[in-house]
Coordinates of C-alpha atoms in Angstrom, one line a residue:
M1 CA 21.6 8.0 -5.3
D2 CA 19.3 8.7 -8.2
T3 CA 15.6 8.3 -8.0
K4 CA 13.6 6.4 -10.6
Y5 CA 11.3 8.3 -12.9
F6 CA 8.0 6.9 -11.6
V7 CA 6.0 9.4 -9.5
V8 CA 3.7 7.7 -7.1
G9 CA 1.4 10.6 -6.3
R10 CA -0.1 11.6 -3.0
P11 CA -2.0 9.1 -0.9
E12 CA -5.7 9.5 -0.5
A13 CA -7.2 10.2 2.9
S14 CA -8.5 6.6 2.9
E15 CA -5.0 5.3 2.8
H16 CA -4.0 6.3 6.3
S17 CA -5.5 7.3 9.6
P18 CA -6.3 11.0 10.3
Y19 CA -3.4 11.1 12.8
F20 CA -0.8 10.5 10.1
G21 CA -2.4 13.1 7.9
R22 CA -0.5 15.7 9.9
Y23 CA 2.8 14.3 8.6
I24 CA 1.6 13.7 5.1
S25 CA 0.3 17.2 4.7
L26 CA 3.8 18.6 5.3
I27 CA 5.0 17.1 2.0
S28 CA 3.9 19.1 -1.0
D29 CA 6.0 17.5 -3.7
P30 CA 4.2 14.6 -5.4
D31 CA 7.6 13.0 -6.2
I32 CA 8.2 11.3 -2.8
L33 CA 11.4 9.6 -4.0
S34 CA 13.0 13.0 -4.8
T35 CA 11.7 14.4 -1.5
L36 CA 13.3 11.6 0.5
Q37 CA 16.6 12.1 -1.3
K38 CA 16.5 15.9 -0.8
Q39 CA 15.7 15.5 2.9
W40 CA 18.5 13.0 3.3
R41 CA 21.0 15.5 1.8
E42 CA 19.7 18.5 3.8
T43 CA 19.4 16.7 7.1
T44 CA 22.8 14.9 7.0
A45 CA 24.5 18.2 6.1
W46 CA 22.7 20.1 8.9
L47 CA 23.5 17.4 11.5
R48 CA 27.2 17.6 10.6
G49 CA 27.1 21.2 11.6
L50 CA 26.1 20.5 15.2
S51 CA 28.5 19.8 18.0
E52 CA 28.5 16.9 20.4
K53 CA 27.4 19.3 23.2
D54 CA 24.4 20.2 21.1
G55 CA 23.2 16.6 21.3
D56 CA 22.4 16.8 25.1
F57 CA 20.4 20.0 24.8
R58 CA 16.8 20.1 25.9
Y59 CA 14.7 23.2 25.4
A60 CA 12.7 22.3 28.5
P61 CA 13.4 19.9 31.3
D62 CA 10.6 17.5 30.3
K63 CA 11.5 17.4 26.6
W64 CA 13.7 14.9 24.8
S65 CA 17.3 15.9 24.2
A66 CA 18.4 16.5 20.6
K67 CA 20.0 13.0 20.6
E68 CA 16.8 11.4 21.9
M69 CA 14.8 13.3 19.2
L70 CA 17.2 12.0 16.5
G71 CA 17.0 8.5 17.9
H72 CA 13.2 8.7 17.8
V73 CA 13.3 9.8 14.2
N74 CA 15.7 6.9 13.3
D75 CA 13.5 4.3 15.1
T76 CA 10.3 5.6 13.5
E77 CA 11.7 5.6 10.0
R78 CA 13.0 2.1 10.5
I79 CA 9.5 0.9 11.8
F80 CA 7.6 2.7 9.0
A81 CA 10.0 1.3 6.3
Y82 CA 9.5 -2.2 7.8
R83 CA 5.8 -1.7 7.6
A84 CA 6.1 -0.5 4.0
L85 CA 8.2 -3.6 3.1
R86 CA 5.7 -6.0 4.6
I87 CA 2.7 -4.4 2.9
A88 CA 4.5 -4.0 -0.4
R89 CA 5.3 -7.7 -0.4
A90 CA 1.5 -8.4 0.1
D91 CA 1.9 -9.6 3.7
T92 CA -1.6 -9.3 5.2
T93 CA -0.5 -9.9 8.8
P94 CA -1.7 -7.0 11.0
L95 CA 1.3 -5.1 12.3
A96 CA 1.6 -3.9 15.9
G97 CA 2.0 -0.3 17.0
F98 CA 4.8 1.1 19.1
E99 CA 4.9 3.5 22.0
Q100 CA 7.4 6.2 21.1
D101 CA 8.1 7.3 24.7
D102 CA 8.9 3.7 25.7
Y103 CA 11.3 3.4 22.7
V104 CA 13.1 6.6 23.6
R105 CA 13.4 5.6 27.3
A106 CA 14.9 2.2 26.3
G107 CA 16.9 3.5 23.4
G108 CA 20.1 4.5 25.3
F109 CA 20.5 7.5 23.0
E110 CA 22.1 9.6 25.8
K111 CA 25.1 7.1 25.8
R112 CA 25.7 7.6 22.1
T113 CA 27.3 10.4 20.2
L114 CA 25.3 12.8 18.1
A115 CA 27.7 12.0 15.2
D116 CA 26.9 8.3 15.6
L117 CA 23.1 9.0 15.5
G118 CA 23.6 11.2 12.5
E119 CA 25.5 8.4 10.7
E120 CA 22.6 6.0 11.6
F121 CA 20.1 8.5 10.1
D122 CA 22.2 8.5 7.0
A123 CA 22.3 4.7 6.7
I124 CA 18.6 4.3 7.5
R125 CA 17.5 6.9 5.0
K126 CA 19.7 5.3 2.3
T127 CA 18.1 1.9 2.9
T128 CA 14.7 3.5 2.9
M129 CA 15.4 5.0 -0.5
F130 CA 16.6 1.7 -1.8
L131 CA 13.4 0.0 -0.6
F132 CA 11.1 2.5 -2.2
R133 CA 13.1 2.8 -5.4
G134 CA 13.0 -0.9 -5.9
L135 CA 9.2 -1.3 -5.6
E136 CA 7.0 -2.3 -8.5
D137 CA 4.5 0.3 -9.5
D138 CA 1.5 -1.6 -8.2
A139 CA 3.1 -2.1 -4.7
W140 CA 2.8 1.6 -3.9
T141 CA -1.0 1.4 -3.6
R142 CA -1.1 -1.9 -1.8
Q143 CA -2.7 -1.7 1.7
G144 CA -2.2 -3.4 5.0
T145 CA -2.9 -2.9 8.6
A146 CA -0.6 -1.4 11.2
S147 CA -1.6 -0.1 14.7
D148 CA -5.2 -1.1 13.8
N149 CA -5.2 1.4 10.9
L150 CA -5.3 0.8 7.2
L151 CA -2.1 2.1 5.5
S152 CA -0.8 2.1 1.9
V153 CA 2.8 1.8 1.0
R154 CA 2.8 5.3 -0.5
A155 CA 1.2 6.7 2.7
L156 CA 4.0 5.2 4.6
A157 CA 6.6 6.9 2.3
Y158 CA 4.9 10.2 2.9
M159 CA 4.7 9.6 6.6
I160 CA 8.4 8.9 6.8
A161 CA 9.2 12.2 5.0
G162 CA 6.6 14.2 6.9
H163 CA 7.7 12.8 10.3
E164 CA 11.3 13.6 9.6
L165 CA 10.4 17.1 8.5
H166 CA 8.1 17.7 11.5
H167 CA 11.0 16.8 13.9
R168 CA 13.6 18.7 12.0
R169 CA 11.4 21.8 12.2
I170 CA 11.1 21.3 16.0
L171 CA 14.9 21.0 16.2
L172 CA 15.4 24.1 14.1
E173 CA 12.8 26.2 15.9
K174 CA 13.0 25.1 19.5
Y175 CA 16.4 23.6 19.9
F176 CA 18.8 25.4 17.5
P177 CA 17.2 28.5 16.0
S178 CA 20.7 29.9 15.3
H179 CA 21.7 26.8 13.3
R180 CA 20.4 27.4 9.8
L181 CA 19.7 24.5 7.5
S182 CA 22.1 24.4 4.6
A183 CA 21.6 22.0 1.7

């Protein structure tokens, strides 16, 4: 998948809540389309190197399993991309929030294979990239409301990339420090 030439630039602090700034700050490349594509390649390759047994691992009893973590990443990317679509299409309807722990509890991720969740990540990220690559230039700065916060489409793109990177780092540092990332 090739990215288009247009570089959206980093979102301003006024385009998202401070909470999401923690994810946005993890992304240094101003070319978010290239970043999403690079992440897609790195993460899908890394996930293929894990075993099914790895999917049930928890680094502490009260923490999500690796499968639950990946399920959460998948759900969140889907929700953030949906928000981006609605806002990009000039839909001014305020969008509801979601409670991540409730989603994980109801997600049934423990019944699925890690490979299946990895394939789902692959499919979701591909559709996310198609969505963002297909936007008109002015759609990137369009703003809407989600979880009672003002958000721009470009902030959502950075949030998707930063959220995935945040959780990938947790997986690499706390779950699988011996499984190096290979691109």
